[in-house]
Amino acid sequence: MTRTRLLAALVMAPVAIAAILLLPTPWMIAVAAVLFLAGLWEWFDLAEIEDTLSRTVLLVAHLALMVTIVWASRSGGFGGAQAPSMVLFKLASLIGVIWWLLALLWLQRFNFASDHRTYARMFKLAAAALSVIPAWCALAWIHAEGSNGHWWLLTALAVVWAADTGAYFAGRKFGMLKLAPRVSPNKTVEGLIGGAFAGVAAGVGFSLLAGATTAQLPWVAVVSLAAVLFSVVGDLFESLLKRHAGVKDSGHLIPGHGGILDRIDGVLAALPVFALGKAIFGF
């Protein structure tokens, strides 16, 4: 399994990095929208929305919201003579951070919305919107801001990727203390610590490529650590949904990695935190 995961990562990583660094913001957010909506489709499955028509309507509604945010933010348009207003993107990112803090309470109540009734589906669909839309807005905000926005987006994603990798190997090597056994039996405290070290190291290292000054590095480390911790919340929350649905993976599209949602669950939670932290500390 490790070899399969590694080979899949070696294929996906260069493509993702090339898109982040080479695509202009309008194309970058369009590609991200496709990826996030694909993950959202899998989320509908975990929420037990089985009817294809219902899932399609929900997906189109989320796409329409994304388009509306872009349309309402135009002041010359993305790629136009004037930069678009990022107010709605920033507001959505803040909402995302608040949502993931509330998600911690949900994680502490494993049985909440665990049945198969309508109200449980409604809660999980609301969680989907509060996870996907703010993360997409945070991605757009980071990528569009400043001449090095593409490098800062790569930094934010590198934090999550490194944390995920560090947690995987540290957990396999040293893992003994279970982090949240009822939600995700394979996650360990040792894995969390290893992931935190790897994520912060990646954040500091990549931030230098993005133009961070020496004085800014401590704040980059703080924001990177916060992003790692939130990425764990995102990962655990998806694990909770999978436990409720009785499935191991959100999908089977990526060999050794499961579905799209399995790959972006941590990203959904980390991006709004990184974007907000970047704005607060001014790097």
PDB file of C-alpha atoms in Angstrom:
ATOM      1  CA  MET A   1       0.000   0.000   0.000  1.00  0.00           C
ATOM      2  CA  THR A   2       2.831   2.407   0.819  1.00  0.00           C
ATOM      3  CA  ARG A   3       4.380   1.876  -2.609  1.00  0.00           C
ATOM      4  CA  THR A   4       1.038   2.501  -4.314  1.00  0.00           C
ATOM      5  CA  ARG A   5       0.493   5.678  -2.292  1.00  0.00           C
ATOM      6  CA  LEU A   6       3.978   6.891  -3.167  1.00  0.00           C
ATOM      7  CA  LEU A   7       3.586   6.243  -6.891  1.00  0.00           C
ATOM      8  CA  ALA A   8       0.221   8.002  -6.949  1.00  0.00           C
ATOM      9  CA  ALA A   9       1.701  10.964  -5.076  1.00  0.00           C
ATOM     10  CA  LEU A  10       4.623  11.172  -7.512  1.00  0.00           C
ATOM     11  CA  VAL A  11       2.122  11.525 -10.337  1.00  0.00           C
ATOM     12  CA  MET A  12      -0.246  13.955  -8.627  1.00  0.00           C
ATOM     13  CA  ALA A  13       2.262  16.289  -6.957  1.00  0.00           C
ATOM     14  CA  PRO A  14       4.009  17.649 -10.095  1.00  0.00           C
ATOM     15  CA  VAL A  15       0.654  18.280 -11.774  1.00  0.00           C
ATOM     16  CA  ALA A  16      -0.686  20.119  -8.733  1.00  0.00           C
ATOM     17  CA  ILE A  17       2.484  22.192  -8.295  1.00  0.00           C
ATOM     18  CA  ALA A  18       2.548  23.125 -11.990  1.00  0.00           C
ATOM     19  CA  ALA A  19      -1.078  24.246 -11.853  1.00  0.00           C
ATOM     20  CA  ILE A  20      -0.505  26.349  -8.731  1.00  0.00           C
ATOM     21  CA  LEU A  21       2.619  28.075 -10.050  1.00  0.00           C
ATOM     22  CA  LEU A  22       1.743  28.464 -13.732  1.00  0.00           C
ATOM     23  CA  LEU A  23      -1.984  29.065 -13.959  1.00  0.00           C
ATOM     24  CA  PRO A  24      -3.369  32.594 -13.559  1.00  0.00           C
ATOM     25  CA  THR A  25      -5.843  32.998 -10.717  1.00  0.00           C
ATOM     26  CA  PRO A  26      -9.046  32.703 -12.835  1.00  0.00           C
ATOM     27  CA  TRP A  27      -7.906  29.344 -14.205  1.00  0.00           C
ATOM     28  CA  MET A  28      -6.556  28.219 -10.854  1.00  0.00           C
ATOM     29  CA  ILE A  29      -9.840  28.784  -9.066  1.00  0.00           C
ATOM     30  CA  ALA A  30     -11.716  27.103 -11.930  1.00  0.00           C
ATOM     31  CA  VAL A  31      -9.544  23.993 -11.629  1.00  0.00           C
ATOM     32  CA  ALA A  32      -9.908  24.086  -7.839  1.00  0.00           C
ATOM     33  CA  ALA A  33     -13.679  24.374  -8.190  1.00  0.00           C
ATOM     34  CA  VAL A  34     -13.771  21.197 -10.281  1.00  0.00           C
ATOM     35  CA  LEU A  35     -11.634  19.354  -7.726  1.00  0.00           C
ATOM     36  CA  PHE A  36     -13.591  20.591  -4.721  1.00  0.00           C
ATOM     37  CA  LEU A  37     -16.933  19.833  -6.362  1.00  0.00           C
ATOM     38  CA  ALA A  38     -15.730  16.315  -7.098  1.00  0.00           C
ATOM     39  CA  GLY A  39     -14.967  15.944  -3.404  1.00  0.00           C
ATOM     40  CA  LEU A  40     -18.378  17.414  -2.628  1.00  0.00           C
ATOM     41  CA  TRP A  41     -20.033  14.736  -4.778  1.00  0.00           C
ATOM     42  CA  GLU A  42     -18.351  12.112  -2.594  1.00  0.00           C
ATOM     43  CA  TRP A  43     -19.489  14.005   0.510  1.00  0.00           C
ATOM     44  CA  PHE A  44     -23.086  13.616  -0.703  1.00  0.00           C
ATOM     45  CA  ASP A  45     -22.513   9.881  -0.742  1.00  0.00           C
ATOM     46  CA  LEU A  46     -21.306   9.969   2.873  1.00  0.00           C
ATOM     47  CA  ALA A  47     -24.405  12.023   3.742  1.00  0.00           C
ATOM     48  CA  GLU A  48     -26.436   9.221   2.142  1.00  0.00           C
ATOM     49  CA  ILE A  49     -27.942  11.307  -0.632  1.00  0.00           C
ATOM     50  CA  GLU A  50     -28.515   8.399  -2.977  1.00  0.00           C
ATOM     51  CA  ASP A  51     -30.741   9.971  -5.626  1.00  0.00           C
ATOM     52  CA  THR A  52     -28.627  11.144  -8.568  1.00  0.00           C
ATOM     53  CA  LEU A  53     -30.976  13.996  -9.429  1.00  0.00           C
ATOM     54  CA  SER A  54     -30.893  15.343  -5.873  1.00  0.00           C
ATOM     55  CA  ARG A  55     -27.112  15.150  -5.782  1.00  0.00           C
ATOM     56  CA  THR A  56     -26.867  16.908  -9.141  1.00  0.00           C
ATOM     57  CA  VAL A  57     -29.151  19.726  -7.999  1.00  0.00           C
ATOM     58  CA  LEU A  58     -27.093  20.172  -4.831  1.00  0.00           C
ATOM     59  CA  LEU A  59     -23.857  20.197  -6.817  1.00  0.00           C
ATOM     60  CA  VAL A  60     -25.211  22.804  -9.248  1.00  0.00           C
ATOM     61  CA  ALA A  61     -26.371  24.923  -6.301  1.00  0.00           C
ATOM     62  CA  HIS A  62     -22.841  24.964  -4.862  1.00  0.00           C
ATOM     63  CA  LEU A  63     -21.388  25.778  -8.275  1.00  0.00           C
ATOM     64  CA  ALA A  64     -23.888  28.609  -8.640  1.00  0.00           C
ATOM     65  CA  LEU A  65     -22.782  29.998  -5.274  1.00  0.00           C
ATOM     66  CA  MET A  66     -19.154  29.942  -6.412  1.00  0.00           C
ATOM     67  CA  VAL A  67     -20.053  31.720  -9.645  1.00  0.00           C
ATOM     68  CA  THR A  68     -22.113  34.278  -7.721  1.00  0.00           C
ATOM     69  CA  ILE A  69     -19.204  35.056  -5.395  1.00  0.00           C
ATOM     70  CA  VAL A  70     -16.904  35.652  -8.381  1.00  0.00           C
ATOM     71  CA  TRP A  71     -19.530  37.724 -10.194  1.00  0.00           C
ATOM     72  CA  ALA A  72     -20.323  39.835  -7.131  1.00  0.00           C
ATOM     73  CA  SER A  73     -16.606  40.424  -6.502  1.00  0.00           C
ATOM     74  CA  ARG A  74     -15.764  41.703  -9.941  1.00  0.00           C
ATOM     75  CA  SER A  75     -14.518  45.290 -10.305  1.00  0.00           C
ATOM     76  CA  GLY A  76     -12.894  44.845 -13.651  1.00  0.00           C
ATOM     77  CA  GLY A  77     -13.024  41.080 -13.151  1.00  0.00           C
ATOM     78  CA  PHE A  78     -10.425  38.410 -12.499  1.00  0.00           C
ATOM     79  CA  GLY A  79      -7.719  39.063 -15.028  1.00  0.00           C
ATOM     80  CA  GLY A  80      -9.204  42.453 -15.928  1.00  0.00           C
ATOM     81  CA  ALA A  81      -7.683  45.894 -15.685  1.00  0.00           C
ATOM     82  CA  GLN A  82      -8.799  46.215 -12.075  1.00  0.00           C
ATOM     83  CA  ALA A  83      -8.287  43.681  -9.346  1.00  0.00           C
ATOM     84  CA  PRO A  84     -11.477  42.073  -8.029  1.00  0.00           C
ATOM     85  CA  SER A  85     -12.704  42.835  -4.542  1.00  0.00           C
ATOM     86  CA  MET A  86     -11.771  40.014  -2.161  1.00  0.00           C
ATOM     87  CA  VAL A  87     -14.232  40.984   0.579  1.00  0.00           C
ATOM     88  CA  LEU A  88     -16.581  38.052  -0.003  1.00  0.00           C
ATOM     89  CA  PHE A  89     -13.662  35.628  -0.253  1.00  0.00           C
ATOM     90  CA  LYS A  90     -12.278  36.916   3.048  1.00  0.00           C
ATOM     91  CA  LEU A  91     -15.672  36.757   4.747  1.00  0.00           C
ATOM     92  CA  ALA A  92     -16.213  33.201   3.553  1.00  0.00           C
ATOM     93  CA  SER A  93     -12.749  32.226   4.823  1.00  0.00           C
ATOM     94  CA  LEU A  94     -13.582  33.623   8.262  1.00  0.00           C
ATOM     95  CA  ILE A  95     -16.845  31.673   8.273  1.00  0.00           C
ATOM     96  CA  GLY A  96     -14.829  28.567   7.421  1.00  0.00           C
ATOM     97  CA  VAL A  97     -12.554  29.031  10.431  1.00  0.00           C
ATOM     98  CA  ILE A  98     -15.560  29.463  12.714  1.00  0.00           C
ATOM     99  CA  TRP A  99     -17.188  26.358  11.275  1.00  0.00           C
ATOM    100  CA  TRP A 100     -14.144  24.165  11.894  1.00  0.00           C
ATOM    101  CA  LEU A 101     -14.004  25.353  15.494  1.00  0.00           C
ATOM    102  CA  LEU A 102     -17.633  24.262  15.857  1.00  0.00           C
ATOM    103  CA  ALA A 103     -16.765  20.964  14.173  1.00  0.00           C
ATOM    104  CA  LEU A 104     -14.611  20.175  17.205  1.00  0.00           C
ATOM    105  CA  LEU A 105     -17.801  20.020  19.259  1.00  0.00           C
ATOM    106  CA  TRP A 106     -19.335  17.634  16.734  1.00  0.00           C
ATOM    107  CA  LEU A 107     -16.296  15.380  16.951  1.00  0.00           C
ATOM    108  CA  GLN A 108     -16.757  15.178  20.711  1.00  0.00           C
ATOM    109  CA  ARG A 109     -20.311  13.917  20.171  1.00  0.00           C
ATOM    110  CA  PHE A 110     -19.781  10.902  17.959  1.00  0.00           C
ATOM    111  CA  ASN A 111     -23.457   9.919  17.772  1.00  0.00           C
ATOM    112  CA  PHE A 112     -24.725  13.346  16.733  1.00  0.00           C
ATOM    113  CA  ALA A 113     -26.457  13.023  13.324  1.00  0.00           C
ATOM    114  CA  SER A 114     -25.308   9.415  13.114  1.00  0.00           C
ATOM    115  CA  ASP A 115     -28.705   8.014  12.180  1.00  0.00           C
ATOM    116  CA  HIS A 116     -30.202   8.003   8.700  1.00  0.00           C
ATOM    117  CA  ARG A 117     -33.013  10.480   9.152  1.00  0.00           C
ATOM    118  CA  THR A 118     -33.614  13.647   7.200  1.00  0.00           C
ATOM    119  CA  TYR A 119     -32.286  15.999   9.880  1.00  0.00           C
ATOM    120  CA  ALA A 120     -28.963  14.113   9.982  1.00  0.00           C
ATOM    121  CA  ARG A 121     -28.573  14.559   6.230  1.00  0.00           C
ATOM    122  CA  MET A 122     -29.361  18.255   6.560  1.00  0.00           C
ATOM    123  CA  PHE A 123     -26.632  18.759   9.144  1.00  0.00           C
ATOM    124  CA  LYS A 124     -24.106  16.915   6.978  1.00  0.00           C
ATOM    125  CA  LEU A 125     -25.090  18.872   3.871  1.00  0.00           C
ATOM    126  CA  ALA A 126     -24.702  22.139   5.789  1.00  0.00           C
ATOM    127  CA  ALA A 127     -21.284  20.939   6.937  1.00  0.00           C
ATOM    128  CA  ALA A 128     -20.392  20.241   3.312  1.00  0.00           C
ATOM    129  CA  ALA A 129     -21.191  23.781   2.219  1.00  0.00           C
ATOM    130  CA  LEU A 130     -19.361  25.280   5.204  1.00  0.00           C
ATOM    131  CA  SER A 131     -16.302  23.182   4.399  1.00  0.00           C
ATOM    132  CA  VAL A 132     -16.030  23.407   0.614  1.00  0.00           C
ATOM    133  CA  ILE A 133     -17.074  26.995  -0.188  1.00  0.00           C
ATOM    134  CA  PRO A 134     -14.836  28.726   2.416  1.00  0.00           C
ATOM    135  CA  ALA A 135     -11.845  26.542   1.475  1.00  0.00           C
ATOM    136  CA  TRP A 136     -12.300  27.422  -2.188  1.00  0.00           C
ATOM    137  CA  CYS A 137     -12.604  31.117  -1.301  1.00  0.00           C
ATOM    138  CA  ALA A 138      -9.457  30.931   0.848  1.00  0.00           C
ATOM    139  CA  LEU A 139      -7.575  29.303  -2.020  1.00  0.00           C
ATOM    140  CA  ALA A 140      -8.648  32.108  -4.354  1.00  0.00           C
ATOM    141  CA  TRP A 141      -7.752  34.766  -1.779  1.00  0.00           C
ATOM    142  CA  ILE A 142      -4.250  33.395  -1.217  1.00  0.00           C
ATOM    143  CA  HIS A 143      -3.516  32.874  -4.912  1.00  0.00           C
ATOM    144  CA  ALA A 144      -4.832  36.270  -6.010  1.00  0.00           C
ATOM    145  CA  GLU A 145      -3.130  38.393  -3.358  1.00  0.00           C
ATOM    146  CA  GLY A 146       0.190  39.956  -4.323  1.00  0.00           C
ATOM    147  CA  SER A 147       2.731  38.955  -6.921  1.00  0.00           C
ATOM    148  CA  ASN A 148       3.785  35.885  -4.926  1.00  0.00           C
ATOM    149  CA  GLY A 149       0.301  34.610  -4.200  1.00  0.00           C
ATOM    150  CA  HIS A 150       0.917  31.432  -6.172  1.00  0.00           C
ATOM    151  CA  TRP A 151       3.954  30.658  -4.011  1.00  0.00           C
ATOM    152  CA  TRP A 152       1.976  31.321  -0.836  1.00  0.00           C
ATOM    153  CA  LEU A 153      -0.737  28.929  -1.991  1.00  0.00           C
ATOM    154  CA  LEU A 154       1.909  26.308  -2.638  1.00  0.00           C
ATOM    155  CA  THR A 155       3.241  26.979   0.872  1.00  0.00           C
ATOM    156  CA  ALA A 156      -0.199  26.485   2.410  1.00  0.00           C
ATOM    157  CA  LEU A 157      -0.732  23.215   0.559  1.00  0.00           C
ATOM    158  CA  ALA A 158       2.813  22.037   1.266  1.00  0.00           C
ATOM    159  CA  VAL A 159       2.077  22.424   4.984  1.00  0.00           C
ATOM    160  CA  VAL A 160      -0.869  20.018   4.699  1.00  0.00           C
ATOM    161  CA  TRP A 161       0.934  17.577   2.397  1.00  0.00           C
ATOM    162  CA  ALA A 162       4.006  17.463   4.625  1.00  0.00           C
ATOM    163  CA  ALA A 163       1.905  17.096   7.772  1.00  0.00           C
ATOM    164  CA  ASP A 164      -0.043  14.236   6.217  1.00  0.00           C
ATOM    165  CA  THR A 165       3.161  12.474   5.156  1.00  0.00           C
ATOM    166  CA  GLY A 166       4.913  13.109   8.470  1.00  0.00           C
ATOM    167  CA  ALA A 167       1.925  11.836  10.429  1.00  0.00           C
ATOM    168  CA  TYR A 168       1.687   8.706   8.279  1.00  0.00           C
ATOM    169  CA  PHE A 169       5.306   7.659   8.759  1.00  0.00           C
ATOM    170  CA  ALA A 170       5.632   8.817  12.380  1.00  0.00           C
ATOM    171  CA  GLY A 171       2.437   6.979  13.232  1.00  0.00           C
ATOM    172  CA  ARG A 172       3.626   3.784  11.570  1.00  0.00           C
ATOM    173  CA  LYS A 173       7.025   3.960  13.287  1.00  0.00           C
ATOM    174  CA  PHE A 174       6.193   5.212  16.767  1.00  0.00           C
ATOM    175  CA  GLY A 175       2.403   5.254  17.072  1.00  0.00           C
ATOM    176  CA  MET A 176       1.068   3.877  20.362  1.00  0.00           C
ATOM    177  CA  LEU A 177      -1.283   6.475  21.857  1.00  0.00           C
ATOM    178  CA  LYS A 178      -4.574   6.679  19.974  1.00  0.00           C
ATOM    179  CA  LEU A 179      -5.658  10.198  19.090  1.00  0.00           C
ATOM    180  CA  ALA A 180      -9.388   9.592  18.538  1.00  0.00           C
ATOM    181  CA  PRO A 181      -9.971   5.825  18.588  1.00  0.00           C
ATOM    182  CA  ARG A 182     -13.716   5.957  18.090  1.00  0.00           C
ATOM    183  CA  VAL A 183     -13.474   8.291  15.100  1.00  0.00           C
ATOM    184  CA  SER A 184     -10.236   7.122  13.453  1.00  0.00           C
ATOM    185  CA  PRO A 185      -8.484   4.159  15.145  1.00  0.00           C
ATOM    186  CA  ASN A 186      -5.309   4.488  13.049  1.00  0.00           C
ATOM    187  CA  LYS A 187      -4.494   8.073  14.052  1.00  0.00           C
ATOM    188  CA  THR A 188      -2.052   8.467  16.921  1.00  0.00           C
ATOM    189  CA  VAL A 189      -0.665  11.245  19.094  1.00  0.00           C
ATOM    190  CA  GLU A 190       2.830  10.400  17.831  1.00  0.00           C
ATOM    191  CA  GLY A 191       1.585  10.786  14.281  1.00  0.00           C
ATOM    192  CA  LEU A 192       0.104  14.177  15.150  1.00  0.00           C
ATOM    193  CA  ILE A 193       3.420  15.334  16.612  1.00  0.00           C
ATOM    194  CA  GLY A 194       5.391  14.056  13.620  1.00  0.00           C
ATOM    195  CA  GLY A 195       2.950  15.710  11.256  1.00  0.00           C
ATOM    196  CA  ALA A 196       3.163  18.999  13.151  1.00  0.00           C
ATOM    197  CA  PHE A 197       6.957  19.083  12.901  1.00  0.00           C
ATOM    198  CA  ALA A 198       6.867  18.216   9.197  1.00  0.00           C
ATOM    199  CA  GLY A 199       4.140  20.740   8.440  1.00  0.00           C
ATOM    200  CA  VAL A 200       5.832  23.619  10.234  1.00  0.00           C
ATOM    201  CA  ALA A 201       9.155  22.800   8.578  1.00  0.00           C
ATOM    202  CA  ALA A 202       7.496  22.787   5.160  1.00  0.00           C
ATOM    203  CA  GLY A 203       5.704  26.052   5.906  1.00  0.00           C
ATOM    204  CA  VAL A 204       8.885  27.839   6.927  1.00  0.00           C
ATOM    205  CA  GLY A 205      10.894  26.395   4.033  1.00  0.00           C
ATOM    206  CA  PHE A 206       8.379  27.158   1.302  1.00  0.00           C
ATOM    207  CA  SER A 207       7.628  30.604   2.738  1.00  0.00           C
ATOM    208  CA  LEU A 208      11.191  31.611   1.921  1.00  0.00           C
ATOM    209  CA  LEU A 209      10.418  30.837  -1.715  1.00  0.00           C
ATOM    210  CA  ALA A 210       7.294  32.975  -1.359  1.00  0.00           C
ATOM    211  CA  GLY A 211       9.376  35.923  -0.176  1.00  0.00           C
ATOM    212  CA  ALA A 212       8.984  35.769   3.606  1.00  0.00           C
ATOM    213  CA  THR A 213      11.530  37.761   5.577  1.00  0.00           C
ATOM    214  CA  THR A 214      13.495  36.391   8.510  1.00  0.00           C
ATOM    215  CA  ALA A 215      11.385  38.450  10.914  1.00  0.00           C
ATOM    216  CA  GLN A 216       8.216  36.879   9.496  1.00  0.00           C
ATOM    217  CA  LEU A 217       9.348  33.272   9.878  1.00  0.00           C
ATOM    218  CA  PRO A 218       8.164  32.848  13.509  1.00  0.00           C
ATOM    219  CA  TRP A 219       4.678  33.968  12.485  1.00  0.00           C
ATOM    220  CA  VAL A 220       4.761  31.678   9.481  1.00  0.00           C
ATOM    221  CA  ALA A 221       5.604  28.829  11.851  1.00  0.00           C
ATOM    222  CA  VAL A 222       2.678  29.732  14.136  1.00  0.00           C
ATOM    223  CA  VAL A 223       0.212  29.891  11.253  1.00  0.00           C
ATOM    224  CA  SER A 224       1.598  26.672   9.780  1.00  0.00           C
ATOM    225  CA  LEU A 225       1.105  24.902  13.115  1.00  0.00           C
ATOM    226  CA  ALA A 226      -2.468  26.187  13.316  1.00  0.00           C
ATOM    227  CA  ALA A 227      -3.090  24.999   9.756  1.00  0.00           C
ATOM    228  CA  VAL A 228      -1.728  21.546  10.637  1.00  0.00           C
ATOM    229  CA  LEU A 229      -3.984  21.269  13.679  1.00  0.00           C
ATOM    230  CA  PHE A 230      -7.032  22.327  11.696  1.00  0.00           C
ATOM    231  CA  SER A 231      -6.119  19.898   8.910  1.00  0.00           C
ATOM    232  CA  VAL A 232      -6.278  17.130  11.512  1.00  0.00           C
ATOM    233  CA  VAL A 233      -9.761  18.312  12.480  1.00  0.00           C
ATOM    234  CA  GLY A 234     -10.780  18.155   8.827  1.00  0.00           C
ATOM    235  CA  ASP A 235      -9.331  14.679   8.482  1.00  0.00           C
ATOM    236  CA  LEU A 236     -11.074  13.469  11.644  1.00  0.00           C
ATOM    237  CA  PHE A 237     -14.372  14.987  10.594  1.00  0.00           C
ATOM    238  CA  GLU A 238     -14.317  13.121   7.294  1.00  0.00           C
ATOM    239  CA  SER A 239     -13.445   9.955   9.224  1.00  0.00           C
ATOM    240  CA  LEU A 240     -16.504  10.594  11.399  1.00  0.00           C
ATOM    241  CA  LEU A 241     -18.704  10.829   8.308  1.00  0.00           C
ATOM    242  CA  LYS A 242     -17.231   7.592   6.965  1.00  0.00           C
ATOM    243  CA  ARG A 243     -17.868   5.851  10.302  1.00  0.00           C
ATOM    244  CA  HIS A 244     -21.481   6.973  10.212  1.00  0.00           C
ATOM    245  CA  ALA A 245     -21.837   5.757   6.621  1.00  0.00           C
ATOM    246  CA  GLY A 246     -19.988   2.491   7.300  1.00  0.00           C
ATOM    247  CA  VAL A 247     -17.367   2.928   4.554  1.00  0.00           C
ATOM    248  CA  LYS A 248     -13.561   2.904   4.565  1.00  0.00           C
ATOM    249  CA  ASP A 249     -12.909   5.493   1.832  1.00  0.00           C
ATOM    250  CA  SER A 250     -14.936   8.293   0.273  1.00  0.00           C
ATOM    251  CA  GLY A 251     -14.190   6.804  -3.153  1.00  0.00           C
ATOM    252  CA  HIS A 252     -11.755   4.712  -5.137  1.00  0.00           C
ATOM    253  CA  LEU A 253     -10.539   7.138  -7.781  1.00  0.00           C
ATOM    254  CA  ILE A 254      -6.933   7.480  -6.555  1.00  0.00           C
ATOM    255  CA  PRO A 255      -4.952   4.235  -6.099  1.00  0.00           C
ATOM    256  CA  GLY A 256      -3.754   3.878  -2.516  1.00  0.00           C
ATOM    257  CA  HIS A 257      -5.410   7.126  -1.462  1.00  0.00           C
ATOM    258  CA  GLY A 258      -9.143   6.469  -1.786  1.00  0.00           C
ATOM    259  CA  GLY A 259     -11.339   9.222  -3.170  1.00  0.00           C
ATOM    260  CA  ILE A 260     -10.907  12.924  -3.878  1.00  0.00           C
ATOM    261  CA  LEU A 261     -12.384  13.846  -0.503  1.00  0.00           C
ATOM    262  CA  ASP A 262      -9.873  11.592   1.241  1.00  0.00           C
ATOM    263  CA  ARG A 263      -7.099  13.748  -0.256  1.00  0.00           C
ATOM    264  CA  ILE A 264      -8.596  17.191   0.351  1.00  0.00           C
ATOM    265  CA  ASP A 265     -10.273  16.748   3.763  1.00  0.00           C
ATOM    266  CA  GLY A 266      -7.325  18.327   5.594  1.00  0.00           C
ATOM    267  CA  VAL A 267      -6.947  21.009   2.930  1.00  0.00           C
ATOM    268  CA  LEU A 268     -10.573  22.082   3.374  1.00  0.00           C
ATOM    269  CA  ALA A 269      -9.919  22.927   7.023  1.00  0.00           C
ATOM    270  CA  ALA A 270      -6.366  24.255   6.689  1.00  0.00           C
ATOM    271  CA  LEU A 271      -6.774  26.768   3.846  1.00  0.00           C
ATOM    272  CA  PRO A 272      -9.141  29.218   5.619  1.00  0.00           C
ATOM    273  CA  VAL A 273      -6.893  29.178   8.696  1.00  0.00           C
ATOM    274  CA  PHE A 274      -3.744  29.796   6.673  1.00  0.00           C
ATOM    275  CA  ALA A 275      -5.389  32.590   4.657  1.00  0.00           C
ATOM    276  CA  LEU A 276      -6.683  34.328   7.770  1.00  0.00           C
ATOM    277  CA  GLY A 277      -3.390  33.887   9.638  1.00  0.00           C
ATOM    278  CA  LYS A 278      -1.469  35.248   6.668  1.00  0.00           C
ATOM    279  CA  ALA A 279      -3.662  38.341   6.661  1.00  0.00           C
ATOM    280  CA  ILE A 280      -3.451  38.862  10.424  1.00  0.00           C
ATOM    281  CA  PHE A 281       0.350  38.592  10.606  1.00  0.00           C
ATOM    282  CA  GLY A 282       0.957  40.360   7.314  1.00  0.00           C
ATOM    283  CA  PHE A 283       3.269  37.998   5.500  1.00  0.00           C
TER     284      PHE A 283
END
